[in-house]
Coordinates of C-alpha atoms in Angstrom, one line a residue:
Chain K
X173 CA 11.1 15.6 10.0
X174 CA 14.4 16.0 8.3
X175 CA 17.3 17.7 10.0
X176 CA 18.0 20.4 7.3
X177 CA 21.5 21.5 7.2
X178 CA 21.4 23.0 3.6
X179 CA 18.8 24.7 1.5
X180 CA 19.7 22.3 -1.3
X181 CA 18.5 18.8 -1.3
X182 CA 19.5 15.7 -3.4
X183 CA 16.6 13.2 -3.4
X184 CA 17.4 9.8 -4.7
X185 CA 14.4 7.6 -5.3
X186 CA 14.2 3.9 -5.9
X187 CA 14.4 0.4 -4.4
X188 CA 17.9 -0.9 -3.7
X189 CA 16.9 -4.5 -4.0
X190 CA 15.1 -4.1 -7.3
X191 CA 18.0 -4.0 -9.8
X192 CA 18.1 -0.9 -12.0
X193 CA 15.4 0.7 -10.0
X194 CA 18.2 1.6 -7.5
X195 CA 20.0 3.9 -10.0
X196 CA 18.8 7.1 -8.4
X197 CA 19.8 5.9 -4.9
X198 CA 23.2 4.9 -5.9
X199 CA 23.8 8.2 -7.7
X200 CA 22.6 10.1 -4.6
X201 CA 25.2 8.1 -2.6
X202 CA 28.0 9.2 -4.9
X203 CA 26.9 12.9 -4.8
X204 CA 26.8 12.7 -1.0
X205 CA 30.5 11.9 -1.0
X206 CA 31.3 14.7 -3.5
X207 CA 29.1 17.3 -1.8
X208 CA 28.9 15.9 1.7
X209 CA 28.9 19.2 3.7
X210 CA 27.2 21.4 1.1
X211 CA 23.9 19.7 0.4
X212 CA 21.4 17.4 2.2
X213 CA 21.1 13.9 0.7
X214 CA 18.0 11.8 1.2
X215 CA 17.4 8.3 -0.2
X216 CA 13.7 7.2 -0.3
X217 CA 11.6 4.4 -1.6
X218 CA 8.4 6.4 -1.4
X219 CA 5.9 8.3 -3.4
X220 CA 3.0 10.7 -2.9
X221 CA 2.6 12.3 0.4
X222 CA 6.0 11.2 1.7
X223 CA 7.8 13.0 -1.1
X224 CA 5.9 16.1 -0.4
X225 CA 7.0 15.9 3.2
X226 CA 10.6 15.4 2.2
X227 CA 10.7 18.3 -0.3
X228 CA 8.9 20.8 1.9
X229 CA 11.0 23.7 3.2
X230 CA 13.9 23.4 0.7
X231 CA 15.0 26.1 -1.8
X232 CA 16.1 23.8 -4.5
X233 CA 16.1 20.1 -5.2
X234 CA 17.9 17.7 -7.5
X235 CA 15.7 14.6 -7.9
X236 CA 17.4 11.4 -9.1
X237 CA 15.3 8.5 -10.3
X238 CA 14.7 5.8 -12.8
X239 CA 12.2 6.3 -15.6
X240 CA 10.3 4.1 -18.0
X241 CA 9.2 6.0 -21.0
X242 CA 10.0 3.2 -23.5
X243 CA 11.0 6.1 -25.9
X244 CA 14.7 5.6 -25.2
X245 CA 17.2 2.8 -24.8
X246 CA 18.2 1.6 -21.3
X247 CA 20.9 3.9 -19.9
X248 CA 19.6 7.0 -21.7
X249 CA 19.8 10.0 -19.4
X250 CA 17.0 12.6 -19.4
X251 CA 16.8 15.9 -17.7
X252 CA 13.2 16.9 -17.1
X253 CA 11.7 20.0 -15.8
X254 CA 8.8 20.3 -13.3
X255 CA 6.8 21.9 -16.1
X256 CA 7.1 18.9 -18.4
X257 CA 5.2 16.9 -15.9
X258 CA 2.1 19.0 -16.4
X259 CA 2.0 17.5 -19.9
X260 CA 1.8 13.9 -18.6
X261 CA -1.5 12.8 -20.1
X262 CA -2.6 10.3 -17.5
X263 CA -2.4 10.1 -13.7
X264 CA 0.3 7.8 -12.5
X265 CA -0.7 4.3 -11.7
X266 CA 1.0 5.0 -8.4
X267 CA -1.5 6.6 -6.1
X268 CA 0.0 9.9 -6.3
X269 CA 2.8 10.6 -8.7
X270 CA 5.1 13.6 -8.9
X271 CA 2.8 15.8 -11.1
X272 CA 0.1 15.4 -8.4
X273 CA 2.6 16.2 -5.6
X274 CA 3.7 19.4 -7.4
X275 CA 0.1 20.4 -8.1
X276 CA -1.2 19.6 -4.6
X277 CA 1.7 21.5 -2.9
X278 CA 0.9 24.5 -5.2
X279 CA -2.8 24.4 -4.3
X280 CA -2.2 23.9 -0.6
X281 CA 0.3 26.8 -0.7
X282 CA 3.0 24.5 0.9
X283 CA 6.5 26.0 1.0
X284 CA 8.0 24.0 -1.8
X285 CA 11.4 24.3 -3.6
X286 CA 11.3 27.0 -6.2
X287 CA 13.9 25.1 -8.3
X288 CA 13.3 21.4 -9.0
X289 CA 15.8 19.7 -11.3
X290 CA 15.0 16.1 -12.3
X291 CA 17.6 13.8 -13.6
X292 CA 16.4 10.4 -14.7
X293 CA 17.8 7.3 -16.4
X294 CA 15.7 5.1 -18.7
X295 CA 15.5 1.6 -17.5
X296 CA 13.6 -1.6 -18.4
X297 CA 10.8 -2.1 -15.9
X298 CA 12.3 -4.3 -13.2
X299 CA 10.3 -7.3 -11.8
X300 CA 13.1 -9.5 -10.4
X301 CA 14.4 -8.9 -6.8
X302 CA 18.2 -8.6 -7.1
X303 CA 20.9 -6.2 -6.2
X304 CA 23.2 -4.5 -8.7
X305 CA 22.7 -2.6 -12.0
X306 CA 22.5 -4.1 -15.4
X307 CA 25.3 -3.5 -18.0
X308 CA 23.7 -0.6 -19.9
X309 CA 22.8 1.2 -16.7
X310 CA 26.3 0.6 -15.3
X311 CA 27.9 2.1 -18.5
X312 CA 25.8 5.3 -18.2
X313 CA 26.2 5.6 -14.4
X314 CA 29.3 7.7 -14.4
X315 CA 27.7 10.2 -16.8
X316 CA 24.6 10.2 -14.6
X317 CA 26.7 11.2 -11.6
X318 CA 28.7 13.7 -13.5
X319 CA 25.5 15.4 -14.9
X320 CA 24.0 15.4 -11.4
X321 CA 27.2 16.9 -10.0
X322 CA 27.2 19.7 -12.6
X323 CA 23.5 20.5 -11.8
X324 CA 24.3 20.6 -8.1
X325 CA 27.2 23.0 -8.7
X326 CA 24.8 25.2 -10.5
X327 CA 22.3 25.0 -7.8
X328 CA 24.8 25.9 -5.2
X329 CA 26.2 28.8 -7.2
X330 CA 22.6 30.1 -7.6
X331 CA 22.9 30.0 -11.3
X332 CA 19.5 28.3 -11.8
Chain J
X57 CA -14.7 -12.4 -29.1
X58 CA -14.1 -8.8 -28.3
X59 CA -11.7 -7.7 -25.7
X60 CA -11.7 -4.6 -23.5
X61 CA -8.4 -3.8 -21.8
X62 CA -7.9 -1.6 -18.9
X63 CA -4.1 -1.0 -18.6
X64 CA -2.6 0.3 -16.4
X65 CA -5.1 0.4 -13.5
X66 CA -5.1 3.8 -12.1
X67 CA -4.2 4.6 -8.5
X68 CA -2.8 1.1 -7.9
X69 CA 0.5 0.7 -6.2
X70 CA 2.3 -1.5 -8.8
X71 CA 1.0 -2.3 -12.2
X72 CA -1.8 -4.5 -13.3
X73 CA -4.1 -5.1 -16.2
X74 CA -7.7 -6.0 -16.6
X75 CA -8.9 -7.7 -19.7
X76 CA -12.6 -8.0 -20.3
X77 CA -13.6 -10.4 -23.1
X78 CA -16.9 -9.9 -24.8
X79 CA -18.6 -12.6 -26.8
X80 CA -20.1 -12.0 -30.2
X81 CA -23.4 -10.8 -28.6
X82 CA -21.5 -8.0 -26.7
X83 CA -22.1 -9.7 -23.3
X84 CA -19.1 -10.2 -21.0
X85 CA -17.7 -13.7 -21.6
X86 CA -14.9 -13.5 -19.1
X87 CA -12.5 -11.3 -17.2
X88 CA -8.8 -11.7 -16.3
X89 CA -6.9 -9.6 -13.7
X90 CA -3.2 -10.1 -14.4
X91 CA -0.4 -9.0 -12.2
X92 CA 3.2 -8.7 -13.4
X93 CA 4.3 -9.0 -9.8
X94 CA 7.9 -8.9 -8.4
X95 CA 9.7 -12.2 -8.5
X96 CA 12.3 -14.0 -6.4
X97 CA 12.1 -12.3 -3.0
X98 CA 12.1 -15.5 -1.0
X99 CA 15.1 -16.8 -2.9
X100 CA 16.8 -13.5 -2.4
X101 CA 16.6 -14.0 1.4
X102 CA 17.9 -17.6 1.6
X103 CA 21.4 -17.7 3.0
X104 CA 21.1 -14.5 5.0
X105 CA 21.1 -14.2 8.8
X106 CA 17.4 -14.4 9.7
X107 CA 17.7 -11.3 12.1
X108 CA 18.3 -9.2 9.0
X109 CA 14.8 -10.0 7.7
X110 CA 12.9 -7.3 9.5
X111 CA 15.1 -4.7 7.8
X112 CA 15.2 -6.5 4.3
X113 CA 11.5 -7.2 4.1
X114 CA 10.6 -3.5 4.4
X115 CA 12.0 -3.1 0.9
X116 CA 9.3 -5.4 -0.6
X117 CA 6.9 -2.5 -0.5
X118 CA 7.0 1.2 -0.4
X119 CA 3.4 1.4 0.9
X120 CA 3.4 -0.9 3.8
X121 CA 7.0 -1.5 5.0
X122 CA 5.7 -1.3 8.6
X123 CA 3.6 -4.4 8.1
X124 CA 6.4 -6.4 6.7
X125 CA 8.7 -5.2 9.4
X126 CA 6.3 -6.4 12.1
X127 CA 5.4 -9.7 10.6
X128 CA 9.0 -10.4 10.0
X129 CA 10.0 -9.4 13.6
X130 CA 7.3 -11.6 15.0
X131 CA 8.5 -14.5 12.8
X132 CA 12.1 -13.9 14.1
X133 CA 10.8 -14.0 17.7
X134 CA 9.3 -17.4 17.0
X135 CA 12.4 -18.6 15.2
X136 CA 14.5 -17.7 18.3
X137 CA 11.8 -19.0 20.7
X138 CA 11.7 -15.8 22.7
X139 CA 8.9 -13.9 24.2
X140 CA 9.3 -10.1 24.0
X141 CA 8.9 -7.9 27.1
X142 CA 5.5 -6.1 27.5
X143 CA 7.0 -2.7 26.9
X144 CA 8.6 -3.9 23.6
X145 CA 5.2 -5.4 22.5
X146 CA 3.4 -2.1 23.3
X147 CA 6.0 0.0 21.5
X148 CA 5.6 -2.2 18.4
X149 CA 1.9 -2.0 18.6
X150 CA 2.0 1.7 19.1
X151 CA 4.1 2.2 16.0
X152 CA 1.8 -0.2 14.1
X153 CA -1.4 1.4 15.0
X154 CA -0.1 4.9 14.1
X155 CA 1.0 3.5 10.7
X156 CA -2.4 2.0 10.3
X157 CA -4.1 5.3 10.8
X158 CA -1.8 7.0 8.3
X159 CA -2.1 4.3 5.7
X160 CA -6.0 4.2 5.9
X161 CA -5.9 8.0 5.6
X162 CA -4.0 7.8 2.3
X163 CA -6.4 5.2 0.9
X164 CA -9.6 7.0 1.9
X165 CA -8.6 10.4 0.6
X166 CA -6.3 9.6 -2.3
X167 CA -7.1 6.2 -3.7
X168 CA -10.6 4.9 -3.0
X169 CA -12.2 8.0 -1.7
X170 CA -12.1 9.9 -4.9
X171 CA -14.5 7.3 -6.4
X172 CA -17.2 8.5 -4.1
X173 CA -16.1 12.0 -3.1
X174 CA -15.6 13.2 -6.7
X175 CA -17.9 10.5 -8.2
X176 CA -17.4 7.5 -10.5
X177 CA -18.5 9.4 -13.6
X178 CA -16.2 12.4 -13.0
X179 CA -13.5 13.1 -15.6
X180 CA -10.4 10.9 -15.1
X181 CA -8.1 13.8 -14.2
X182 CA -10.3 14.8 -11.3
X183 CA -10.6 11.3 -9.6
X184 CA -7.6 11.8 -7.4
X185 CA -6.5 13.7 -4.3
X186 CA -6.6 16.9 -6.3
X187 CA -10.2 16.3 -7.2
X188 CA -11.0 15.6 -3.5
X189 CA -9.5 18.9 -2.4
X190 CA -11.3 20.7 -5.1
X191 CA -14.6 19.1 -4.0
X192 CA -14.3 19.3 -0.3
X193 CA -12.1 22.3 0.1
X194 CA -8.5 23.2 1.0
X195 CA -9.2 22.9 4.7
X196 CA -9.8 19.1 4.4
X197 CA -6.7 18.8 2.2
X198 CA -4.7 20.5 4.9
X199 CA -6.0 18.2 7.5
X200 CA -5.1 15.1 5.4
X201 CA -1.5 16.4 4.9
X202 CA -1.2 17.2 8.6
X203 CA -2.4 13.7 9.5
X204 CA 0.2 12.2 7.2
X205 CA 2.9 14.5 8.5
X206 CA 2.1 13.7 12.1
X207 CA 2.0 10.0 11.6
X208 CA 5.3 10.1 9.9
X209 CA 6.9 12.0 12.8
X210 CA 5.7 9.4 15.2
X211 CA 6.9 6.5 13.1
X212 CA 10.3 8.1 12.8
X213 CA 10.5 8.5 16.6
X214 CA 9.5 4.9 17.2
X215 CA 10.9 3.2 14.2
X216 CA 14.1 5.0 13.7
X217 CA 13.3 5.8 10.1
X218 CA 10.2 6.8 8.2
X219 CA 10.2 4.2 5.5
X220 CA 12.5 1.4 6.3
X221 CA 12.1 0.9 10.0
X222 CA 14.9 -0.6 12.0
X223 CA 13.5 -0.8 15.5
X224 CA 12.2 -4.3 15.8
X225 CA 14.7 -7.0 16.5
X226 CA 14.3 -10.7 17.6
X227 CA 13.2 -10.5 21.2
X228 CA 12.0 -6.9 21.2
X229 CA 13.0 -3.4 20.0
X230 CA 16.2 -1.5 19.8
X231 CA 15.0 1.8 21.3
X232 CA 12.4 2.9 23.9
X233 CA 10.9 6.3 24.4
X234 CA 11.4 8.8 27.2
X235 CA 8.7 10.9 28.9
X236 CA 9.4 13.8 26.6
X237 CA 8.8 11.7 23.5
X238 CA 5.8 10.1 25.1
X239 CA 4.2 13.4 25.7
X240 CA 4.8 14.5 22.1
X241 CA 3.4 11.2 20.7
X242 CA 0.4 11.6 23.0
X243 CA -0.4 15.0 21.6
X244 CA -0.2 13.5 18.1
X245 CA -2.4 10.6 19.1
X246 CA -5.1 12.9 20.4
X247 CA -5.0 14.6 17.1
X248 CA -5.4 11.3 15.3
X249 CA -8.5 10.4 17.2
X250 CA -10.1 13.7 16.3
X251 CA -9.1 13.2 12.7
X252 CA -10.6 9.6 12.8
X253 CA -13.9 11.1 14.0
X254 CA -13.7 13.7 11.4
X255 CA -13.2 11.1 8.6
X256 CA -16.2 9.2 9.8
X257 CA -18.2 12.3 9.5
X258 CA -16.8 13.0 6.0
X259 CA -17.9 9.5 5.0
X260 CA -21.3 10.1 6.5
X261 CA -21.9 13.4 4.9
X262 CA -20.5 12.6 1.4
X263 CA -21.3 8.9 0.9
X264 CA -24.1 7.9 3.2
X265 CA -26.3 10.9 2.6
X266 CA -26.1 10.3 -1.1
X267 CA -28.8 7.7 -2.0
X268 CA -27.1 6.9 -5.4
X269 CA -23.9 6.0 -3.6
X270 CA -25.7 3.9 -1.0
X271 CA -27.6 2.1 -3.7
X272 CA -24.3 1.4 -5.5
X273 CA -22.8 0.0 -2.3
X274 CA -25.7 -2.3 -1.8
X275 CA -26.1 -3.3 -5.4
X276 CA -25.8 -7.0 -6.3
X277 CA -23.0 -6.4 -8.7
X278 CA -20.8 -5.2 -5.7
X279 CA -21.9 -8.0 -3.4
X280 CA -20.0 -11.2 -2.8
X281 CA -21.0 -13.8 -0.3
X282 CA -17.7 -15.5 0.7
X283 CA -15.7 -16.3 3.8
X284 CA -14.2 -13.4 5.9
X285 CA -10.7 -13.5 7.6
X286 CA -9.1 -11.3 10.2
X287 CA -6.9 -11.3 13.3
X288 CA -8.6 -11.2 16.6
X289 CA -7.6 -10.7 20.3
X290 CA -8.6 -13.1 23.1
X291 CA -12.1 -11.4 23.2
X292 CA -12.5 -11.8 19.4
X293 CA -12.1 -8.1 18.8
X294 CA -10.2 -6.7 15.9
X295 CA -6.5 -6.6 16.4
X296 CA -4.0 -5.5 13.8
X297 CA -0.7 -6.6 15.5
X298 CA -1.4 -9.8 17.4
X299 CA -3.8 -12.7 18.2
X300 CA -5.3 -15.6 16.3
X301 CA -6.6 -15.6 12.8
X302 CA -10.4 -16.1 12.7
X303 CA -12.4 -17.1 9.7
X304 CA -16.2 -16.8 9.5
X305 CA -18.4 -18.4 6.8
X306 CA -20.7 -16.4 4.5
X307 CA -23.4 -16.6 7.2
X308 CA -21.0 -15.2 9.9
X309 CA -20.5 -18.4 11.8
X310 CA -17.0 -19.2 13.0
X311 CA -15.4 -21.6 10.5
X312 CA -11.9 -21.8 12.1
X313 CA -9.6 -19.8 14.5
X314 CA -6.0 -20.7 14.2
X315 CA -2.6 -19.7 15.6
X316 CA 0.1 -18.5 13.1
X317 CA 2.0 -21.8 13.3
X318 CA -1.0 -23.6 11.9
X319 CA -1.6 -21.5 8.8
X320 CA -0.5 -24.3 6.4
X321 CA -3.3 -26.4 7.8
X322 CA -5.9 -23.8 6.8
X323 CA -4.6 -22.0 3.7
X324 CA -3.5 -23.5 0.4
X325 CA -2.8 -21.9 -2.9
X326 CA -4.3 -22.5 -6.3
X327 CA -2.4 -22.0 -9.6
X328 CA -3.9 -20.7 -12.8
X329 CA -2.0 -20.9 -16.1
X330 CA -2.6 -17.2 -17.1
X331 CA -0.9 -15.6 -14.1
X332 CA 2.2 -16.0 -12.0
X333 CA 0.4 -15.0 -8.8
X334 CA -1.3 -17.8 -6.8
X335 CA -4.8 -17.7 -5.4
X336 CA -5.0 -18.7 -1.7
X337 CA -8.1 -20.5 -0.6
X338 CA -9.4 -22.4 2.5
X339 CA -7.9 -25.9 2.3
X340 CA -10.8 -27.7 4.1
X341 CA -13.4 -26.2 1.8
X342 CA -11.3 -26.6 -1.4
X343 CA -10.8 -24.6 -4.6
X344 CA -14.0 -24.6 -6.6
X345 CA -13.1 -22.0 -9.1
X346 CA -14.1 -18.3 -9.2
X347 CA -17.5 -18.8 -7.5
X348 CA -19.1 -17.5 -4.3
X349 CA -20.8 -19.4 -1.4
X350 CA -20.1 -21.6 1.5
X351 CA -18.8 -24.4 -0.7
X352 CA -16.2 -22.2 -2.3
X353 CA -12.9 -21.8 -0.4
X354 CA -12.4 -18.2 -1.6
X355 CA -12.1 -15.8 1.4
X356 CA -11.4 -12.1 1.8
X357 CA -8.9 -10.4 4.1
X358 CA -9.9 -6.7 4.1
X359 CA -11.0 -4.1 6.5
X360 CA -14.6 -5.3 6.0
X361 CA -13.7 -9.0 6.5
X362 CA -11.8 -8.1 9.6
X363 CA -14.9 -6.5 11.0
X364 CA -17.0 -9.5 9.9
X365 CA -14.6 -12.0 11.4
X366 CA -14.6 -10.2 14.8
X367 CA -17.2 -9.8 17.5
X368 CA -16.3 -6.1 17.9
X369 CA -13.8 -3.3 18.0
X370 CA -11.3 -2.9 20.8
X371 CA -12.0 0.8 21.4
X372 CA -15.2 2.7 22.2
X373 CA -15.8 5.2 19.5
X374 CA -14.9 2.6 16.8
X375 CA -17.3 0.2 18.5
X376 CA -20.1 2.7 18.3
X377 CA -19.4 3.2 14.6
X378 CA -19.1 -0.6 14.1
X379 CA -22.6 -1.1 15.6
X380 CA -24.0 1.7 13.4
X381 CA -22.5 0.2 10.2
X382 CA -24.0 -3.2 10.8
X383 CA -27.3 -1.8 11.8
X384 CA -27.4 0.4 8.7
X385 CA -26.4 -2.4 6.3
X386 CA -28.7 -5.0 7.7
X387 CA -26.6 -6.9 10.2
X388 CA -23.6 -9.2 10.2
X389 CA -21.9 -10.2 8.1
X390 CA -21.8 -7.5 5.4
X391 CA -20.8 -8.7 1.9
X392 CA -21.0 -5.4 0.1
X393 CA -17.6 -4.9 -1.3
X394 CA -17.8 -1.1 -1.4
X395 CA -18.7 -1.1 2.3
X396 CA -15.0 -1.8 2.8
X397 CA -14.4 1.9 2.5
X398 CA -16.7 2.4 5.6
X399 CA -14.9 -0.4 7.4
X400 CA -11.6 1.3 6.6
X401 CA -12.7 4.6 8.3
X402 CA -13.8 2.6 11.4
X403 CA -10.4 0.9 11.5
X404 CA -8.7 4.3 11.1
X405 CA -10.5 5.6 14.2
X406 CA -9.8 2.4 16.1
X407 CA -6.1 2.5 15.3
X408 CA -6.0 6.1 16.5
X409 CA -7.8 5.2 19.7
X410 CA -5.6 2.3 20.3
X411 CA -2.5 4.3 19.8
X412 CA -3.7 6.8 22.4
X413 CA -4.4 4.1 24.9
X414 CA -0.9 2.6 24.3
X415 CA 0.9 5.9 24.6
X416 CA -0.9 6.5 28.0
X417 CA 0.1 3.1 29.3
X418 CA 2.5 3.5 32.2
X419 CA 4.6 0.7 30.8
X420 CA 5.3 2.4 27.5
X421 CA 8.4 4.3 28.8
X422 CA 9.7 1.2 30.4
X423 CA 13.4 0.3 29.8
X424 CA 13.1 -3.5 29.6
X425 CA 12.6 -3.6 25.8
X426 CA 14.5 -6.7 24.7
X427 CA 14.8 -10.3 25.7
X428 CA 18.1 -11.5 24.3
X429 CA 17.5 -14.8 22.5
X430 CA 19.5 -17.7 23.8
X431 CA 17.7 -20.8 22.3
X432 CA 18.9 -22.4 19.1
X433 CA 17.0 -20.9 16.1
X434 CA 14.7 -23.2 14.1
X435 CA 11.5 -22.1 12.5
X436 CA 8.8 -19.5 13.1
X437 CA 5.7 -17.9 11.7
X438 CA 4.7 -14.2 12.2
X439 CA 1.3 -12.9 11.3
X440 CA 0.0 -9.3 11.4
X441 CA -3.0 -7.7 9.7
X442 CA -1.5 -5.5 6.9
X443 CA -4.0 -2.7 6.0
X444 CA -4.7 -4.7 2.8
X445 CA -4.9 -8.2 4.3
X446 CA -3.6 -10.8 6.6
X447 CA 0.2 -10.9 6.2
X448 CA 2.1 -14.1 6.9
X449 CA 5.9 -14.5 7.2
X450 CA 7.3 -18.1 7.7
X451 CA 11.1 -18.7 8.1
X452 CA 13.1 -21.9 8.5
X453 CA 16.8 -21.5 9.5
X454 CA 19.7 -23.7 10.3
X455 CA 21.1 -23.9 13.8
X456 CA 23.2 -20.8 13.2
X457 CA 20.1 -18.7 12.2
X458 CA 20.9 -18.7 8.5
X459 CA 17.7 -18.6 6.5
X460 CA 17.1 -21.9 4.6
X461 CA 13.5 -21.3 3.5
X462 CA 11.1 -18.3 3.5
X463 CA 7.4 -18.3 2.6
X464 CA 5.4 -15.1 2.5
X465 CA 1.7 -14.7 1.9
X466 CA 1.2 -11.0 1.5
X467 CA -2.0 -9.1 2.3
X468 CA -3.3 -8.5 -1.2
X469 CA -2.5 -12.0 -2.4
X470 CA -5.2 -13.3 0.0
X471 CA -7.6 -11.2 -2.0
X472 CA -6.5 -12.1 -5.5
X473 CA -9.4 -14.5 -6.1
X474 CA -12.1 -12.2 -4.6
X475 CA -10.7 -9.3 -6.5
X476 CA -10.9 -11.3 -9.7
X477 CA -14.5 -12.3 -8.9
X478 CA -15.5 -8.7 -8.0
X479 CA -14.2 -7.4 -11.3
X480 CA -16.1 -10.1 -13.1
X481 CA -19.3 -9.4 -11.3
X482 CA -19.1 -5.6 -11.9
X483 CA -18.3 -6.1 -15.5
X484 CA -21.2 -8.4 -16.0
X485 CA -23.5 -6.0 -14.2
X486 CA -22.4 -3.0 -16.2
X487 CA -21.6 -4.1 -19.7
X488 CA -24.6 -5.5 -21.5
X489 CA -25.4 -6.1 -25.2
X490 CA -25.4 -2.7 -26.9
X491 CA -23.8 -0.9 -24.0
X492 CA -21.4 1.9 -25.0
X493 CA -18.4 1.4 -22.9
X494 CA -17.6 4.8 -21.4
X495 CA -14.9 6.0 -19.1
X496 CA -17.4 6.1 -16.2
X497 CA -18.3 2.4 -16.8
X498 CA -14.7 1.3 -16.8
X499 CA -14.0 3.3 -13.7
X500 CA -16.9 1.6 -11.9
X501 CA -15.4 -1.7 -12.8
X502 CA -12.1 -0.5 -11.3
X503 CA -14.0 0.5 -8.2
X504 CA -14.6 -3.2 -7.6
X505 CA -10.9 -3.8 -7.0
X506 CA -9.9 -0.4 -5.5
X507 CA -12.0 -1.1 -2.5
X508 CA -9.5 -3.8 -1.6
X509 CA -6.6 -1.3 -1.6
X510 CA -4.5 -3.7 -3.6
X511 CA -0.7 -3.5 -3.6
X512 CA 0.9 -6.1 -5.9
X513 CA 4.1 -5.2 -7.6
X514 CA 5.1 -2.9 -4.8
X515 CA 8.0 -0.6 -5.0
X516 CA 9.0 0.5 -8.4
X517 CA 9.3 4.2 -7.9
X518 CA 10.2 5.2 -11.4
X519 CA 9.1 8.6 -12.5
X520 CA 5.9 8.6 -14.3
X521 CA 6.5 8.7 -18.0
X522 CA 4.0 8.9 -20.8
X523 CA 1.4 6.5 -19.4
X524 CA -1.9 7.0 -21.1
X525 CA -4.7 4.7 -20.1
X526 CA -5.6 2.9 -23.2
X527 CA -8.8 0.9 -23.7
X528 CA -8.7 -1.5 -26.6
X529 CA -11.8 -3.1 -27.9
X530 CA -11.0 -6.0 -30.1
X531 CA -13.0 -8.2 -32.4
X532 CA -13.1 -12.0 -32.1
X533 CA -9.9 -12.2 -34.1
X534 CA -8.1 -10.0 -31.7
X535 CA -8.0 -7.0 -34.0
X536 CA -8.5 -3.6 -32.4
X537 CA -11.8 -2.1 -33.6
X538 CA -11.9 0.8 -31.2
X539 CA -9.3 2.5 -29.1
X540 CA -10.1 4.8 -26.3
X541 CA -7.4 6.9 -24.7
X542 CA -8.1 8.5 -21.3
X543 CA -6.4 11.9 -20.9

């Protein structure tokens, strides 16, 4: 499905006309410029099975997304491990969230990335259709990209 | 008055909330299904060139972008007064039927199916695709994943991209297929037909052979006698991409059949103070509140209502199953909400058969794929059947094709009133004086709306954070007297 040129994938998730929900996509675009010939970059507004199809076959992945935990202020950057998702106490209201994707891939013995690094930024749940990021998200955005860049460097150096 | 709150609703794309209010006697006083839906899409589009709409509207929803892409393209064809070449129409239809087969697969195995396959009383954490795989085996899980993978591959070939398709333009499509691609798609379509038949068998073995499930499907609390809506072809057979919209009354008699341009003569929208989302209803019958019957303008636009509104299916194997369903359930029309799952499997098979027919059509590799619009753009309406309901796009432009007004009635919105009514009926049927409200009871209430495959908020793809399902039971003063956390 995806023409794989690298074993390392950057996957930006979000919707580019839903305000802050686009932060993962925009960060992926920045990283594509910085690492254009070293990693594959995919932008997607999907969940569930489609994410499984995108991740399949890669060795390592940096996943960029927005998150709503309500435990942090907007703009707060979190790095999450795949293991942390096993502690999510309820199934995602989306039909198949990332924890289920990971578990299903494991059970189905699908060739899945051994290393999955997840970088997320806390946002306020967006309900208005609009382009552009809000002020707190814009302020944190350079740090978000910088952190993503550092993680990618580690992934490419095989330090993870 | 006590209040039971189900928030968020599990396995729903987007976020919703059900509030069940109990009176002092412990009976259900009322129910409210509230949607914090996305706002401002129509306004966002105003001022843009209308030909951009098929690409922009795919972003409304991460679940059915193909439906918006097609409805939008058809509206654009109408705006530019252009008839698309036969090959272009067949390519669009091929893409759309493949999408349908994949989308219905997701719902049956990952969303609605777990209610039956794993069972409504199963622990929360098992009522999902993982539970289905655990119950029916890895082989079935593998087939589902394979089905999804293959449909995505075909959609990418035809649509240019998996998610945000770019192929449809005013007047046709931007890319045809060559013989090599046709052969590859044909192999996939054969596989889809086999998978459709396999899914029918799964439904037969797991649901229809279980008397308790059949009793639940046919129970009064999951029955609702209202109007049925669906797109039909010239022979009144189900069609997902094109045709006229037909509505039959609760007795199955044709009430109206209308062309897309006439939708405003047929459908109107009711407003309630407790929700931003409107409730479409049949204008000539009128809004009579959340009630059933021929005198109530509430209608459904679902897989089941599409089958009710049609005289049959366009393909042979699906027709056979269509006949069997109505024979089993006592004839047309069927008003059992949970039979929507059966109808969905029939549609899955029909979409697969239709896709195979289209890819074998000699015209499918034709090179005349676009009629360049030359007329002055004005106004147009495009209608397709989204998997979750009749989808209408209506655009008005200036003479340069700049959008001045857009109106969308999305699939699920058609079903907002019947979903609310279904939840109300299920809650009243299950929660009686002295009933201990268990996880299983609440899930059975949720089953009432999951059958509709609703998709409201669409598109926030934020990572799942800490989202426990909390049920609050409140006293008449609104104080929480019991809190149930599902985990």
